[in-house]
Amino acid sequence: MEGKGMARFTFVGGIHPYDGKDLSKDKPIRDLLPAGELVYPLSQHIGAPANAIVEKGDRVLVGQKIAESGGFVSAPVYASVSGTVKAIEPRRVVTGDMVMSVIVENDGKYMEAFHPPVKPLEQMSKEEILTAVREAGIVGMGGAGFPTHVKLSPKEPENIDYVIANCAECEPYLTSDYRRMLEEPEKLIGGLKCILRLFDHAQGILAVEDNKPDCIELLKRLTKNEKRISVKPLKTKYPQGAERQLIFATTGRMVNSTMLPADVGCVVNNVDTVVAVYRAVIEGRPLMERIVTVTGNAVSEPQNFRVRIGTSYRELAEAAGGFKEQPEKLICGGPMMGFAMFGLDVPTTKTSTALLAFTEDEVAGMEPGPCINCGRCVEVCPGRVIPSKLADYAEHFDEEAFLENHGMECCECGCCSFICPAKRPLTQEIKSMRKIQLAKKKKK
């Protein structure tokens, strides 16, 4: 049983799936230079799509803006290679949707656009820091894709008490954040310092699961003289990195579905996002690349790659030695919250964390049975709702009962589906109903 002191470093509920991290955690980050054409979807974030500012036939350079923000909640897009714009047309993305995209034929020269020198951080105003983040096209790179400059512009910045760097990486198989922390900790700490300059009274927290003791030790050593930054080891448990659970574990503050983290004085950003802030503010570099883990039991040589955004997933798979045997299941992201993929001929985007390939599709082989009222889904639910009930309401389109029983508090983590002995697709049912409710709210 956890004592009161421990409750601040974890949350109630959660599961311990096989983590699969051994496949790729000891593989240093490798640079991957794309060979073929690059596809840049204009909607790689929550909010309004970006607007293309190049035309077919234009020559572009590395770091050149090819699409500008379509509004405040939007983000520009930059070329990650030099070459020629082949087309601006709809292309299929990982979710299966057709999204308007800029297609660039890579010339293999990687000629860079000129970026003016930046001021030292001490001389930058808060507005200049926010402008640098907005102009760099940074969005939440843990998968959500929320434009970062919006997150860093709460209504009352003076009420922000904590800036939390989400270093948990609780999804099984993913090791990109782990490698980033080990290999480039100075950029992570530097990015956190940039964000702390926006919030005068805030403390910075590096929140790391305790299955990464080497990262905890390294970050503690590098921040021992930093008065505003502390390292908090978290209990290893999925979904420890979910925003609400992370805030509760590190601060004891609670957030529900009607609130934003800023309402409880917190701002949360993923490791790669914080590093992207460092590169934008300190180096003057826009967001053009990210770390992607390629792993799974079907992958010949699991790896962590530094990938230029727009690179095809097929090139990622080939760079990892291809497949040992034909995979039955491909996933973009982690196995708990990622998307099942229909093929590899889709582009990586700002939110691409991983490519997983498995020899067996365990989910497809499951036969759902009737609920046996065992209560295991309730036990593991971090949102403290009753998933079996909510799934029933969703299945029967009983919207009123779904809302009355706090269906919107589900964070879609997948714990209930994972633990259910009857193999019911609980998360999927609840997720569908939540989507309907969120769409209705948006219309209103």
Short mmCIF file of C-alpha atoms in Angstrom, two decimals:
data_model
loop_
_atom_site.label_atom_id
_atom_site.label_comp_id
_atom_site.label_asym_id
_atom_site.label_seq_id
_atom_site.Cartn_x
_atom_site.Cartn_y
_atom_site.Cartn_z
CA MET A 1 0.00 0.00 0.00
CA GLU A 2 1.31 3.45 -0.94
CA GLY A 3 1.79 5.96 1.84
CA LYS A 4 0.68 9.58 1.63
CA GLY A 5 4.12 10.70 0.47
CA MET A 6 4.06 8.29 -2.47
CA ALA A 7 0.65 9.44 -3.71
CA ARG A 8 2.26 12.58 -5.13
CA PHE A 9 4.45 10.54 -7.44
CA THR A 10 1.81 8.37 -9.04
CA PHE A 11 -1.98 8.14 -9.51
CA VAL A 12 -4.81 5.75 -8.73
CA GLY A 13 -5.44 3.00 -11.30
CA GLY A 14 -3.25 2.12 -14.27
CA ILE A 15 -1.67 -1.08 -15.59
CA HIS A 16 1.74 -2.71 -16.15
CA PRO A 17 1.82 -4.03 -19.73
CA TYR A 18 4.97 -5.65 -21.16
CA ASP A 19 7.07 -2.60 -22.03
CA GLY A 20 9.11 -3.94 -24.98
CA LYS A 21 11.67 -1.15 -24.53
CA ASP A 22 14.66 -3.54 -24.47
CA LEU A 23 14.39 -3.90 -28.25
CA SER A 24 15.49 -0.32 -28.95
CA LYS A 25 16.50 1.47 -25.73
CA ASP A 26 20.23 0.82 -26.19
CA LYS A 27 20.24 1.96 -29.82
CA PRO A 28 21.73 5.50 -30.12
CA ILE A 29 19.91 8.03 -32.28
CA ARG A 30 20.85 7.65 -35.97
CA ASP A 31 20.40 10.39 -38.57
CA LEU A 32 18.20 9.29 -41.44
CA LEU A 33 18.47 11.25 -44.68
CA PRO A 34 15.46 10.65 -46.94
CA ALA A 35 15.98 9.53 -50.54
CA GLY A 36 12.58 9.93 -52.18
CA GLU A 37 10.00 12.70 -52.34
CA LEU A 38 8.79 14.30 -49.10
CA VAL A 39 5.15 14.94 -48.31
CA TYR A 40 4.24 17.81 -45.94
CA PRO A 41 0.56 17.68 -44.87
CA LEU A 42 -0.75 21.18 -44.15
CA SER A 43 -2.65 19.91 -41.11
CA GLN A 44 -0.16 18.35 -38.67
CA HIS A 45 -1.74 19.91 -35.60
CA ILE A 46 -5.00 20.60 -33.77
CA GLY A 47 -6.64 23.75 -35.19
CA ALA A 48 -6.75 25.46 -38.58
CA PRO A 49 -4.62 23.93 -41.37
CA ALA A 50 -1.60 25.91 -42.55
CA ASN A 51 -1.80 27.71 -45.92
CA ALA A 52 0.75 26.84 -48.62
CA ILE A 53 2.93 29.81 -49.67
CA VAL A 54 4.85 27.98 -52.41
CA GLU A 55 3.71 26.83 -55.85
CA LYS A 56 4.43 23.91 -58.14
CA GLY A 57 7.89 24.33 -59.69
CA ASP A 58 9.29 26.49 -56.86
CA ARG A 59 12.74 25.65 -55.52
CA VAL A 60 12.86 25.30 -51.71
CA LEU A 61 15.70 25.07 -49.18
CA VAL A 62 16.08 23.29 -45.82
CA GLY A 63 14.36 25.42 -43.19
CA GLN A 64 12.33 27.47 -45.69
CA LYS A 65 8.73 28.17 -44.69
CA ILE A 66 6.42 26.45 -47.19
CA ALA A 67 3.10 27.05 -45.38
CA GLU A 68 2.04 29.75 -42.92
CA SER A 69 -0.33 29.55 -39.95
CA GLY A 70 -4.02 29.52 -40.80
CA GLY A 71 -4.94 31.31 -37.55
CA PHE A 72 -3.94 31.64 -33.88
CA VAL A 73 -4.50 27.91 -33.22
CA SER A 74 -2.38 26.75 -36.15
CA ALA A 75 1.29 26.27 -37.02
CA PRO A 76 3.51 26.94 -40.05
CA VAL A 77 5.28 24.13 -41.94
CA TYR A 78 8.92 24.14 -43.08
CA ALA A 79 10.80 22.18 -45.74
CA SER A 80 13.23 19.65 -44.24
CA VAL A 81 15.13 19.10 -47.53
CA SER A 82 16.11 21.20 -50.51
CA GLY A 83 14.48 20.49 -53.85
CA THR A 84 11.55 21.36 -56.09
CA VAL A 85 7.83 21.57 -55.28
CA LYS A 86 6.28 18.78 -57.38
CA ALA A 87 2.66 19.38 -56.45
CA ILE A 88 0.23 20.73 -53.89
CA GLU A 89 -2.49 18.11 -53.65
CA PRO A 90 -4.38 15.87 -51.20
CA ARG A 91 -2.29 12.94 -49.94
CA ARG A 92 -3.20 10.08 -47.62
CA VAL A 93 -1.93 10.39 -44.03
CA VAL A 94 -1.50 7.79 -41.30
CA THR A 95 -5.13 8.06 -40.07
CA GLY A 96 -6.39 7.22 -43.57
CA ASP A 97 -7.63 10.77 -44.28
CA MET A 98 -6.74 12.69 -47.43
CA VAL A 99 -5.02 15.94 -46.41
CA MET A 100 -3.86 18.79 -48.64
CA SER A 101 -0.05 18.53 -48.78
CA VAL A 102 3.03 20.11 -50.31
CA ILE A 103 5.12 17.50 -52.17
CA VAL A 104 8.85 18.23 -52.56
CA GLU A 105 11.25 16.30 -54.81
CA ASN A 106 14.42 15.94 -52.73
CA ASP A 107 17.56 17.01 -54.66
CA GLY A 108 19.84 15.32 -52.10
CA LYS A 109 21.89 18.53 -51.58
CA TYR A 110 20.31 19.67 -48.28
CA MET A 111 21.07 23.32 -48.98
CA GLU A 112 19.97 25.50 -46.06
CA ALA A 113 17.89 28.67 -46.06
CA PHE A 114 19.45 31.62 -44.24
CA HIS A 115 18.31 32.08 -40.63
CA PRO A 116 19.23 35.41 -39.00
CA PRO A 117 21.27 35.15 -35.79
CA VAL A 118 19.24 35.12 -32.57
CA LYS A 119 19.63 37.26 -29.45
CA PRO A 120 20.96 35.67 -26.25
CA LEU A 121 18.07 34.35 -24.11
CA GLU A 122 18.78 36.92 -21.34
CA GLN A 123 18.10 39.75 -23.79
CA MET A 124 14.84 38.31 -25.19
CA SER A 125 11.46 39.59 -24.04
CA LYS A 126 8.60 37.18 -23.34
CA GLU A 127 6.95 38.28 -26.59
CA GLU A 128 10.12 37.50 -28.56
CA ILE A 129 10.33 34.02 -27.03
CA LEU A 130 6.67 33.30 -27.88
CA THR A 131 7.15 34.67 -31.40
CA ALA A 132 10.17 32.38 -31.92
CA VAL A 133 8.12 29.35 -30.77
CA ARG A 134 5.14 30.29 -32.95
CA GLU A 135 7.25 31.02 -36.03
CA ALA A 136 9.16 27.72 -35.65
CA GLY A 137 5.91 25.76 -36.13
CA ILE A 138 6.22 23.83 -32.86
CA VAL A 139 3.30 21.65 -31.77
CA GLY A 140 2.87 19.02 -29.04
CA MET A 141 5.15 16.24 -30.30
CA GLY A 142 3.98 13.56 -27.88
CA GLY A 143 1.07 12.85 -30.24
CA ALA A 144 -1.57 15.49 -29.45
CA GLY A 145 -0.26 18.15 -31.86
CA PHE A 146 -1.59 21.21 -29.98
CA PRO A 147 0.26 24.36 -31.15
CA THR A 148 2.85 25.07 -28.43
CA HIS A 149 2.69 28.88 -28.56
CA VAL A 150 -1.02 28.66 -27.61
CA LYS A 151 -0.21 26.40 -24.63
CA LEU A 152 2.51 28.86 -23.55
CA SER A 153 0.07 31.81 -23.72
CA PRO A 154 -2.43 31.19 -20.88
CA LYS A 155 -4.80 34.04 -19.94
CA GLU A 156 -3.06 34.57 -16.59
CA PRO A 157 0.62 33.64 -16.93
CA GLU A 158 1.31 34.98 -13.43
CA ASN A 159 -0.82 32.10 -12.03
CA ILE A 160 1.38 29.36 -13.51
CA ASP A 161 3.21 27.60 -10.67
CA TYR A 162 4.69 24.59 -12.49
CA VAL A 163 6.16 23.94 -15.94
CA ILE A 164 6.32 20.15 -16.27
CA ALA A 165 8.52 18.42 -18.85
CA ASN A 166 6.79 15.10 -19.54
CA CYS A 167 9.74 12.69 -19.56
CA ALA A 168 7.65 9.68 -18.46
CA GLU A 169 7.45 7.92 -21.87
CA CYS A 170 4.99 5.42 -20.37
CA GLU A 171 3.83 3.91 -23.71
CA PRO A 172 5.28 0.41 -24.24
CA TYR A 173 8.03 0.01 -26.90
CA LEU A 174 8.75 3.77 -27.30
CA THR A 175 12.33 4.83 -26.52
CA SER A 176 12.77 8.07 -28.50
CA ASP A 177 12.38 10.35 -25.43
CA TYR A 178 14.71 8.09 -23.43
CA ARG A 179 17.46 8.39 -26.06
CA ARG A 180 16.89 12.16 -26.35
CA MET A 181 17.29 12.57 -22.56
CA LEU A 182 20.47 10.49 -22.50
CA GLU A 183 22.10 12.01 -25.58
CA GLU A 184 20.92 15.65 -25.51
CA PRO A 185 19.98 16.46 -21.88
CA GLU A 186 21.40 20.00 -22.18
CA LYS A 187 18.85 20.82 -24.90
CA LEU A 188 16.00 19.48 -22.75
CA ILE A 189 17.12 21.52 -19.72
CA GLY A 190 17.82 24.55 -21.95
CA GLY A 191 14.33 24.33 -23.47
CA LEU A 192 12.77 24.17 -20.01
CA LYS A 193 14.73 27.30 -19.03
CA CYS A 194 13.35 29.10 -22.13
CA ILE A 195 9.78 28.23 -21.10
CA LEU A 196 10.41 29.23 -17.45
CA ARG A 197 11.34 32.74 -18.64
CA LEU A 198 7.68 33.16 -19.66
CA PHE A 199 6.40 32.42 -16.15
CA ASP A 200 7.99 34.49 -13.38
CA HIS A 201 6.83 32.40 -10.41
CA ALA A 202 6.94 28.90 -11.91
CA GLN A 203 9.09 25.94 -10.91
CA GLY A 204 10.32 23.55 -13.60
CA ILE A 205 9.80 19.81 -13.10
CA LEU A 206 11.49 17.05 -15.10
CA ALA A 207 9.08 14.14 -14.49
CA VAL A 208 10.77 10.80 -15.28
CA GLU A 209 9.49 7.26 -14.69
CA ASP A 210 11.76 5.27 -12.35
CA ASN A 211 12.45 2.62 -15.01
CA LYS A 212 14.96 5.17 -16.40
CA PRO A 213 17.40 5.50 -13.45
CA ASP A 214 20.26 6.58 -15.76
CA CYS A 215 18.20 9.53 -17.03
CA ILE A 216 17.14 10.48 -13.50
CA GLU A 217 20.76 10.49 -12.30
CA LEU A 218 22.01 12.44 -15.34
CA LEU A 219 19.28 15.11 -15.15
CA LYS A 220 19.73 15.48 -11.37
CA ARG A 221 23.46 15.98 -11.85
CA LEU A 222 22.97 18.60 -14.59
CA THR A 223 20.32 20.53 -12.63
CA LYS A 224 21.86 20.41 -9.14
CA ASN A 225 22.64 24.15 -9.28
CA GLU A 226 19.35 25.13 -10.94
CA LYS A 227 17.15 26.75 -8.29
CA ARG A 228 14.03 26.64 -10.45
CA ILE A 229 14.33 23.07 -11.80
CA SER A 230 13.85 19.75 -9.98
CA VAL A 231 13.76 16.12 -11.13
CA LYS A 232 10.82 14.02 -9.90
CA PRO A 233 11.08 10.23 -10.28
CA LEU A 234 7.63 8.74 -10.97
CA LYS A 235 6.38 5.23 -10.30
CA THR A 236 6.55 3.21 -13.54
CA LYS A 237 2.95 2.60 -14.54
CA TYR A 238 0.85 3.20 -17.64
CA PRO A 239 -0.55 5.89 -18.32
CA GLN A 240 1.81 7.85 -16.03
CA GLY A 241 2.57 10.26 -18.90
CA ALA A 242 -1.09 11.21 -19.54
CA GLU A 243 -1.43 14.93 -18.81
CA ARG A 244 -3.97 14.72 -15.97
CA GLN A 245 -2.19 11.80 -14.29
CA LEU A 246 1.21 13.49 -14.62
CA ILE A 247 -0.06 16.71 -13.05
CA PHE A 248 -1.58 14.80 -10.12
CA ALA A 249 1.55 12.67 -9.63
CA THR A 250 3.94 15.64 -9.59
CA THR A 251 1.84 18.36 -7.90
CA GLY A 252 -1.16 16.66 -6.26
CA ARG A 253 -3.48 18.94 -8.28
CA MET A 254 -6.49 17.53 -10.12
CA VAL A 255 -7.71 18.38 -13.63
CA ASN A 256 -11.02 17.22 -15.11
CA SER A 257 -12.35 17.23 -18.68
CA THR A 258 -13.78 20.76 -18.40
CA MET A 259 -10.43 22.23 -17.32
CA LEU A 260 -7.09 23.05 -18.84
CA PRO A 261 -3.79 22.37 -17.01
CA ALA A 262 -3.38 26.17 -16.76
CA ASP A 263 -6.54 26.25 -14.58
CA VAL A 264 -4.53 24.47 -11.85
CA GLY A 265 -1.38 26.51 -12.50
CA CYS A 266 0.41 23.96 -14.70
CA VAL A 267 1.89 23.82 -18.21
CA VAL A 268 2.94 20.39 -19.56
CA ASN A 269 5.16 19.72 -22.58
CA ASN A 270 6.68 16.52 -23.97
CA VAL A 271 10.49 15.99 -24.17
CA ASP A 272 10.74 16.48 -27.95
CA THR A 273 8.56 19.62 -27.75
CA VAL A 274 10.82 21.15 -25.08
CA VAL A 275 13.91 20.38 -27.21
CA ALA A 276 12.18 21.98 -30.22
CA VAL A 277 11.61 25.13 -28.08
CA TYR A 278 15.35 25.17 -27.28
CA ARG A 279 16.25 24.88 -30.97
CA ALA A 280 13.82 27.66 -31.94
CA VAL A 281 14.73 30.14 -29.19
CA ILE A 282 18.47 29.48 -28.72
CA GLU A 283 19.49 28.29 -32.22
CA GLY A 284 16.84 30.04 -34.35
CA ARG A 285 15.91 26.72 -36.04
CA PRO A 286 12.34 25.90 -37.09
CA LEU A 287 10.82 22.46 -36.45
CA MET A 288 11.94 20.17 -39.28
CA GLU A 289 12.87 16.90 -37.57
CA ARG A 290 12.02 14.64 -34.68
CA ILE A 291 13.13 11.36 -33.07
CA VAL A 292 11.15 8.27 -34.14
CA THR A 293 11.45 4.74 -32.70
CA VAL A 294 11.12 1.88 -35.22
CA THR A 295 10.57 -1.36 -33.32
CA GLY A 296 8.50 -4.50 -32.76
CA ASN A 297 9.17 -8.22 -33.15
CA ALA A 298 8.83 -8.04 -36.96
CA VAL A 299 11.57 -5.38 -37.33
CA SER A 300 15.03 -6.67 -38.28
CA GLU A 301 17.05 -3.99 -36.46
CA PRO A 302 14.97 -1.84 -34.07
CA GLN A 303 16.35 1.71 -34.04
CA ASN A 304 15.82 5.30 -32.93
CA PHE A 305 16.10 7.69 -35.89
CA ARG A 306 16.41 11.46 -36.20
CA VAL A 307 13.88 11.82 -39.00
CA ARG A 308 13.22 14.76 -41.29
CA ILE A 309 9.50 15.48 -41.16
CA GLY A 310 7.80 14.44 -44.42
CA THR A 311 9.89 11.26 -44.83
CA SER A 312 7.87 8.17 -45.83
CA TYR A 313 7.31 5.45 -43.23
CA ARG A 314 8.53 2.97 -45.87
CA GLU A 315 11.98 4.59 -45.75
CA LEU A 316 11.95 4.28 -41.95
CA ALA A 317 11.20 0.56 -42.15
CA GLU A 318 13.92 0.03 -44.78
CA ALA A 319 16.49 1.95 -42.68
CA ALA A 320 15.76 -0.46 -39.80
CA GLY A 321 16.73 -3.39 -42.04
CA GLY A 322 13.20 -4.11 -43.22
CA PHE A 323 11.09 -6.87 -41.70
CA LYS A 324 12.27 -10.29 -40.47
CA GLU A 325 8.88 -11.60 -41.54
CA GLN A 326 5.78 -9.97 -42.99
CA PRO A 327 4.10 -8.01 -40.16
CA GLU A 328 0.46 -8.69 -39.46
CA LYS A 329 0.08 -5.41 -37.55
CA LEU A 330 1.57 -1.96 -38.15
CA ILE A 331 1.04 0.84 -35.62
CA CYS A 332 1.90 4.53 -35.76
CA GLY A 333 2.74 5.53 -32.17
CA GLY A 334 2.50 3.30 -29.11
CA PRO A 335 0.45 0.09 -28.88
CA MET A 336 -1.96 1.59 -26.32
CA MET A 337 -2.92 4.88 -27.97
CA GLY A 338 -1.41 4.73 -31.47
CA PHE A 339 -3.18 4.23 -34.82
CA ALA A 340 -3.26 0.93 -36.68
CA MET A 341 -1.72 1.54 -40.12
CA PHE A 342 -2.99 0.20 -43.44
CA GLY A 343 0.37 0.63 -45.21
CA LEU A 344 3.76 2.33 -45.14
CA ASP A 345 3.38 4.81 -48.01
CA VAL A 346 2.36 7.72 -45.78
CA PRO A 347 4.50 10.61 -44.48
CA THR A 348 5.89 11.17 -41.00
CA THR A 349 4.61 14.35 -39.38
CA LYS A 350 5.42 16.51 -36.35
CA THR A 351 3.45 14.07 -34.14
CA SER A 352 5.00 10.78 -35.39
CA THR A 353 6.57 9.11 -32.36
CA ALA A 354 7.07 5.54 -33.57
CA LEU A 355 6.53 2.83 -36.16
CA LEU A 356 5.72 -0.53 -34.58
CA ALA A 357 5.55 -3.76 -36.57
CA PHE A 358 4.33 -7.04 -35.07
CA THR A 359 4.24 -10.55 -36.52
CA GLU A 360 0.84 -11.20 -34.97
CA ASP A 361 -2.29 -9.07 -34.70
CA GLU A 362 -3.44 -10.09 -31.22
CA VAL A 363 -6.41 -7.73 -31.20
CA ALA A 364 -7.88 -9.06 -34.47
CA GLY A 365 -7.86 -12.57 -33.01
CA MET A 366 -9.86 -11.59 -29.93
CA GLU A 367 -13.49 -12.71 -29.63
CA PRO A 368 -15.42 -10.30 -27.36
CA GLY A 369 -17.73 -11.98 -24.88
CA PRO A 370 -20.37 -10.72 -22.44
CA CYS A 371 -19.33 -8.61 -19.42
CA ILE A 372 -18.79 -10.80 -16.32
CA ASN A 373 -19.06 -7.83 -13.92
CA CYS A 374 -15.59 -8.48 -12.49
CA GLY A 375 -14.86 -4.78 -11.94
CA ARG A 376 -11.28 -4.96 -13.25
CA CYS A 377 -11.91 -2.09 -15.69
CA VAL A 378 -13.01 0.12 -12.77
CA GLU A 379 -9.93 -0.87 -10.77
CA VAL A 380 -7.46 0.22 -13.48
CA CYS A 381 -9.30 3.29 -14.82
CA PRO A 382 -7.21 6.41 -14.09
CA GLY A 383 -10.28 8.60 -14.83
CA ARG A 384 -12.21 6.90 -11.98
CA VAL A 385 -15.25 6.10 -14.14
CA ILE A 386 -17.02 2.78 -14.84
CA PRO A 387 -15.86 1.80 -18.34
CA SER A 388 -18.15 -1.27 -18.69
CA LYS A 389 -21.22 0.91 -18.06
CA LEU A 390 -20.05 3.73 -20.33
CA ALA A 391 -19.35 1.28 -23.16
CA ASP A 392 -22.93 -0.07 -22.80
CA TYR A 393 -24.36 3.45 -22.97
CA ALA A 394 -22.17 4.24 -26.00
CA GLU A 395 -23.21 1.02 -27.74
CA HIS A 396 -26.91 1.89 -27.27
CA PHE A 397 -26.40 5.60 -28.11
CA ASP A 398 -27.72 6.60 -24.69
CA GLU A 399 -26.04 10.02 -24.71
CA GLU A 400 -27.79 11.29 -21.60
CA ALA A 401 -26.68 8.35 -19.42
CA PHE A 402 -23.18 8.54 -20.93
CA LEU A 403 -22.79 12.19 -19.90
CA GLU A 404 -24.48 11.71 -16.49
CA ASN A 405 -21.97 8.95 -15.70
CA HIS A 406 -18.99 11.20 -16.53
CA GLY A 407 -18.13 9.66 -19.90
CA MET A 408 -16.16 12.76 -20.86
CA GLU A 409 -13.66 12.05 -18.04
CA CYS A 410 -12.26 9.08 -20.03
CA CYS A 411 -8.74 9.86 -21.33
CA GLU A 412 -8.89 7.02 -23.91
CA CYS A 413 -5.76 5.39 -22.47
CA GLY A 414 -6.90 1.82 -23.26
CA CYS A 415 -6.34 0.37 -19.74
CA CYS A 416 -9.90 -1.02 -19.55
CA SER A 417 -9.73 -2.79 -22.94
CA PHE A 418 -6.31 -4.18 -22.02
CA ILE A 419 -7.44 -5.68 -18.70
CA CYS A 420 -10.95 -6.91 -19.71
CA PRO A 421 -11.11 -10.74 -19.46
CA ALA A 422 -14.14 -10.70 -21.79
CA LYS A 423 -12.01 -8.87 -24.42
CA ARG A 424 -14.65 -6.15 -24.86
CA PRO A 425 -13.50 -3.11 -26.93
CA LEU A 426 -14.42 -0.75 -24.08
CA THR A 427 -12.08 2.13 -24.96
CA GLN A 428 -13.12 2.05 -28.61
CA GLU A 429 -16.87 2.25 -27.75
CA ILE A 430 -16.32 5.11 -25.29
CA LYS A 431 -13.99 6.93 -27.70
CA SER A 432 -16.67 6.88 -30.45
CA MET A 433 -19.26 8.45 -28.14
CA ARG A 434 -16.78 11.04 -26.85
CA LYS A 435 -16.04 12.02 -30.45
CA ILE A 436 -19.76 12.60 -31.09
CA GLN A 437 -20.11 14.71 -27.92
CA LEU A 438 -17.01 16.80 -28.69
CA ALA A 439 -18.28 17.45 -32.24
CA LYS A 440 -21.66 18.59 -30.84
CA LYS A 441 -19.92 20.89 -28.35
CA LYS A 442 -17.85 22.39 -31.17
CA LYS A 443 -21.03 23.10 -33.22
CA LYS A 444 -22.64 24.90 -30.28
#
